Coordinates of C-alpha atoms and ligand atoms in Angstrom, one line a residue:
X232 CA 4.8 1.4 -29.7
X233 CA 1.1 1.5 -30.1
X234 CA -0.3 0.2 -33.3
X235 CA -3.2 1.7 -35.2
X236 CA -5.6 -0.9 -34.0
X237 CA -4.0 -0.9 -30.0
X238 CA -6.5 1.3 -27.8
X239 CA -4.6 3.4 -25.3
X240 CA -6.5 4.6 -22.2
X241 CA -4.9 8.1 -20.8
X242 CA -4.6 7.4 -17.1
X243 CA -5.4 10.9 -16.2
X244 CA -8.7 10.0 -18.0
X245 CA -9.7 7.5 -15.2
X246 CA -8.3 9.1 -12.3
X247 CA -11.6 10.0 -9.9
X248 CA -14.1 6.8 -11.2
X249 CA -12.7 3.7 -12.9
X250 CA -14.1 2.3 -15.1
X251 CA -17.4 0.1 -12.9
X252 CA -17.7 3.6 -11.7
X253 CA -21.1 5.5 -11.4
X254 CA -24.2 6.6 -9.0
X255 CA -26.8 5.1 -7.5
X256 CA -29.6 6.6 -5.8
X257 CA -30.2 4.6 -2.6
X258 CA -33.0 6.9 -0.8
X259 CA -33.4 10.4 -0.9
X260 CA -30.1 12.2 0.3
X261 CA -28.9 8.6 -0.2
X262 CA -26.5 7.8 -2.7
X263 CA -23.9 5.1 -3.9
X264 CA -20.8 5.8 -5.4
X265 CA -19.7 3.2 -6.9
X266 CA -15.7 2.6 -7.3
X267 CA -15.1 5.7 -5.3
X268 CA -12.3 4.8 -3.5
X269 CA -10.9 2.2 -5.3
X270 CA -7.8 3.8 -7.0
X271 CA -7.2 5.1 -3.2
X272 CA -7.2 1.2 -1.9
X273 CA -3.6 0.9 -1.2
X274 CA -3.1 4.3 1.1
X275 CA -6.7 3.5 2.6
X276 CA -5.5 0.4 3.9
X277 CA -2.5 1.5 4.7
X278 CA -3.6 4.0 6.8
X279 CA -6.2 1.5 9.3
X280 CA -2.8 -0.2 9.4
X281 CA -1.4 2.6 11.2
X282 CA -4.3 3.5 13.2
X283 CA -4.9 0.0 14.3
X284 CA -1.4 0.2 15.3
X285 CA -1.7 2.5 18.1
X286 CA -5.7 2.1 18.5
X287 CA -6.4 -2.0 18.2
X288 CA -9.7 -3.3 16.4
X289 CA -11.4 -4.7 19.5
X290 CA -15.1 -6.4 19.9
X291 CA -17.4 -4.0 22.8
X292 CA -19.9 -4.8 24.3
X293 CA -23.3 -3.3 23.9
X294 CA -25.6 -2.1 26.5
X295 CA -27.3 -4.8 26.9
X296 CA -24.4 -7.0 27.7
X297 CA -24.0 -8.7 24.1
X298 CA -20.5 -8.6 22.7
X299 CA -20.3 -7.1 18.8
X300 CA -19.0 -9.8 16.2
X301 CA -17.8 -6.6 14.3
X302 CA -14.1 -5.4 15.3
X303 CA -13.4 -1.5 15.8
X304 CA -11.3 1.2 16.3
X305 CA -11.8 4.8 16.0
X306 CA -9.4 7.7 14.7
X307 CA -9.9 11.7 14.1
X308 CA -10.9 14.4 17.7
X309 CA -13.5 11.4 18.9
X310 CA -14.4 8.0 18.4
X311 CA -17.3 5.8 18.7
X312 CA -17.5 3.4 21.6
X313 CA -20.3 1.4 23.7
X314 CA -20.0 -0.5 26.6
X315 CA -22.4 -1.0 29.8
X316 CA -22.7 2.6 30.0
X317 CA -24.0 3.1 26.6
X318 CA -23.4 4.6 23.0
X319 CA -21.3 7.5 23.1
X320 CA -18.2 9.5 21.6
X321 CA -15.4 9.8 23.2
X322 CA -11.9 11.8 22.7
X323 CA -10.1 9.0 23.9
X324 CA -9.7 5.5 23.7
X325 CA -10.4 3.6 26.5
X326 CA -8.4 0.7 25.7
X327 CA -5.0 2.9 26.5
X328 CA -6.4 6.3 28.1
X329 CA -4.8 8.5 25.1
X330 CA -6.4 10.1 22.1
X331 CA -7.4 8.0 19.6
X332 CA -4.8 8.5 16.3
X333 CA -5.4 11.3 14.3
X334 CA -7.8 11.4 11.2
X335 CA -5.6 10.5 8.2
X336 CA -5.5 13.4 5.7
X337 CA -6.7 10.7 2.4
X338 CA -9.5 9.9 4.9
X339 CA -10.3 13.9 4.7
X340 CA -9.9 14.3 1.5
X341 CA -11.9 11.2 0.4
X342 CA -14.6 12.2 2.7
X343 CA -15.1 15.7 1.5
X344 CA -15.1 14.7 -2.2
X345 CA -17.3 11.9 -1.5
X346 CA -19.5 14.1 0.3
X347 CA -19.6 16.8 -2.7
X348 CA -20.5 14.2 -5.5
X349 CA -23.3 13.2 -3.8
X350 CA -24.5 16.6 -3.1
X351 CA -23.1 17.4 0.4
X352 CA -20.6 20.2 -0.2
X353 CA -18.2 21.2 2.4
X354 CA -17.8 18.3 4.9
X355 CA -15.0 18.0 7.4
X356 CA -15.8 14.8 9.5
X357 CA -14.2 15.2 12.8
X358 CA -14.6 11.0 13.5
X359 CA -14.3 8.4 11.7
X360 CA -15.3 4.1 13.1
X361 CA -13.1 1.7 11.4
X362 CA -15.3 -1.8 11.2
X363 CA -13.5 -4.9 10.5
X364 CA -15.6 -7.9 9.7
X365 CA -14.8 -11.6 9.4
X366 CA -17.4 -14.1 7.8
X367 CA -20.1 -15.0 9.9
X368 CA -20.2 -11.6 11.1
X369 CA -22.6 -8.4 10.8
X370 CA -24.4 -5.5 11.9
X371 CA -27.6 -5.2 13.0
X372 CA -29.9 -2.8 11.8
X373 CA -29.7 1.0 13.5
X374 CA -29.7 4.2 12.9
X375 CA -26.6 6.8 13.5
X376 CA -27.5 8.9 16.3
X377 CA -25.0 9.8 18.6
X378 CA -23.7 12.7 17.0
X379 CA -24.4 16.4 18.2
X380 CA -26.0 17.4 15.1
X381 CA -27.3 15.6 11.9
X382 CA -27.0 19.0 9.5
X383 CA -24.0 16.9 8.3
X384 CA -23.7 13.6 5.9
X385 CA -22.3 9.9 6.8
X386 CA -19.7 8.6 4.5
X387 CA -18.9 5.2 4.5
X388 CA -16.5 3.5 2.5
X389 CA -15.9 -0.5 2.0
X390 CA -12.8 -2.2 1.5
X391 CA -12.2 -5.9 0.8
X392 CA -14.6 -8.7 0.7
X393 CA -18.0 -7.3 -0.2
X394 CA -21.2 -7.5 1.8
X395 CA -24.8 -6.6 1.3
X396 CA -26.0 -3.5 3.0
X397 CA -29.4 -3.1 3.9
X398 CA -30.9 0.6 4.0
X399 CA -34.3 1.5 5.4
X400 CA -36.1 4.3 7.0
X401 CA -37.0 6.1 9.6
X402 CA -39.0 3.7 11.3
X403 CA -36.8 -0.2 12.0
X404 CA -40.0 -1.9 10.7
X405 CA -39.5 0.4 7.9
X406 CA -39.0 -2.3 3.9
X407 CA -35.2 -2.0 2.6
X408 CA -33.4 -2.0 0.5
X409 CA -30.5 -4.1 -0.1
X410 CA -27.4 -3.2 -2.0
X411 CA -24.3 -5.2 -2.3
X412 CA -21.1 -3.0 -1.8
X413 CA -18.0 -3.9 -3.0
X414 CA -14.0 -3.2 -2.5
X415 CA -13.9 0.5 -3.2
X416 CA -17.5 1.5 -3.0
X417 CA -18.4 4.6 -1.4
X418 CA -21.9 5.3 0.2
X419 CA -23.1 8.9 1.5
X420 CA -26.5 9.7 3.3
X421 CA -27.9 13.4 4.7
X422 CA -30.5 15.0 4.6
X423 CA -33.3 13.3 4.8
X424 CA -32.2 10.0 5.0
X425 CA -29.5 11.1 7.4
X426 CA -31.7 9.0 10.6
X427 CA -32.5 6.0 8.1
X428 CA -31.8 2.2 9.7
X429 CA -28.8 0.7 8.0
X430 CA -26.7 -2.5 8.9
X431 CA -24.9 -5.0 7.0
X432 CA -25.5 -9.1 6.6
X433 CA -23.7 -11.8 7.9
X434 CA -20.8 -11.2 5.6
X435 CA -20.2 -14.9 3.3
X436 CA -16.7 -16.3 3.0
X437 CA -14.5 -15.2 0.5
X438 CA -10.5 -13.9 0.0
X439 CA -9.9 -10.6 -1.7
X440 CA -6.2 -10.0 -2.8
X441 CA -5.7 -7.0 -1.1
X442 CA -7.7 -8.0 2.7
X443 CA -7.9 -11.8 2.8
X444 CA -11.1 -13.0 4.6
X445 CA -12.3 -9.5 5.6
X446 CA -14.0 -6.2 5.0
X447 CA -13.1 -3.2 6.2
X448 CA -15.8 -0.4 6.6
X449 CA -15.0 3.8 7.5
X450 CA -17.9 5.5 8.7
X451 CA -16.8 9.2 8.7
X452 CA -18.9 11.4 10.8
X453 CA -19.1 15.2 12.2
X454 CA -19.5 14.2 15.8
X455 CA -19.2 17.0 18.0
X456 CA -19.8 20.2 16.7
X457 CA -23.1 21.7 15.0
Ligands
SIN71 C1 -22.0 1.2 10.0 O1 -23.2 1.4 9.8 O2 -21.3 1.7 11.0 C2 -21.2 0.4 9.0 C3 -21.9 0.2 7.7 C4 -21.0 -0.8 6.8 O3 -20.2 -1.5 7.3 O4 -21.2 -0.8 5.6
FE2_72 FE1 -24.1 3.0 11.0

């Protein structure tokens, strides 16, 4: 039984942010959530098991010839590739010809809350990258612009070993900002920073209970369609 003196947290209480929950403005249209996706971790994960089942993380090659240290796979109507031909979406994945696995519904779901809290209401992404990084490995600084239309946000959501994520501007040469992201920290940009230069540093060794050595990243995206 609880005591007088016991405290007793209501679990409903906590259920969107925990309790390192909180925002964080990053840029303008930029916006860290911070413990987001944390009480999600387990389905998360479970879910770029399944995809990675059927669509394996795999390193391409850039156009300039340079294999990526980051691993990938893709999931939802089109996925993210680049090879010798360039940066692109595609429905399927080249790797086995077929479609690349369905967008999880807790991706969705995620993605549109996400989206709201940080002012973007009404946001079904239609494609969403899975990164996988090791240590030693990163992502050079670019800016999202494949898609058909940037009227819509990015979401991106970290899982595992943390990393530091540099954000910009418009222009590379542009100062940023540096921001370390941990397990279960959501970041959204639109608007006007919806073009802005991000990438992420060589990511340090580490073991996190739930990944081991890694980080996993989702960036979820509307792709195709205005
Ligand atoms: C990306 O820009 O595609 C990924 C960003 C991240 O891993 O945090
Ligand atoms: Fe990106």
């Amino acid at each position: 039984m609880f005591g007088p003196m016991m405290p007793y947290i209501c679990p409903i209480m906590l259920s969107l942010f925990d309790a390192h929950g909180g925002m964080e403005a990053l840029g303008p249209g930029a916006t860290v959530l911070r413990g987001f996706a944390r009480k999600r971790d387990v389905v998360l994960l479970a879910e770029i098991e399944q995809v990675s089942a059927k669509a394996p993380f795999r390193h391409m090659v850039t156009p300039g010839g340079f294999e990526m240290s980051v691993a990938m796979t893709n999931c939802g109507a089109a996925g993210w590739v680049t090879d010798r031909a360039g940066y692109r979406y595609r429905s399927d994945d080249p790797l086995s010809g077929k479609r690349w696995p369905a967008m999880p519904v807790p991706f969705l779901t995620l993605a549109d809350e996400a989206a709201r809290a940080a002012g973007f209401a009404g946001f079904v992404p239609d494609a969403c990258l899975i990164n996988r990084y090791e240590p030693g490995t990163k992502l050079s600084l670019h800016q999202d612009k494949d898609e058909a239309s940037y009227a819509h946000p990015i979401v991106s959501v970290s899982l595992g070993l943390s990393a530091t994520f540099q954000f910009g501007g418009p222009k590379r040469s542009d100062p940023v900002r540096r921001v370390v992201l941990e397990h279960g920290d959501v970041v959204v940009w639109g608007g006007p920073s919806r073009l802005f230069h991000h990438g992420v540093l060589t990511l340090k060794s580490g073991e996190h209970p739930m990944t081991g050595a890694r980080r996993f990243n989702l960036t979820l995206r509307r792709a195709l369609q205005e």
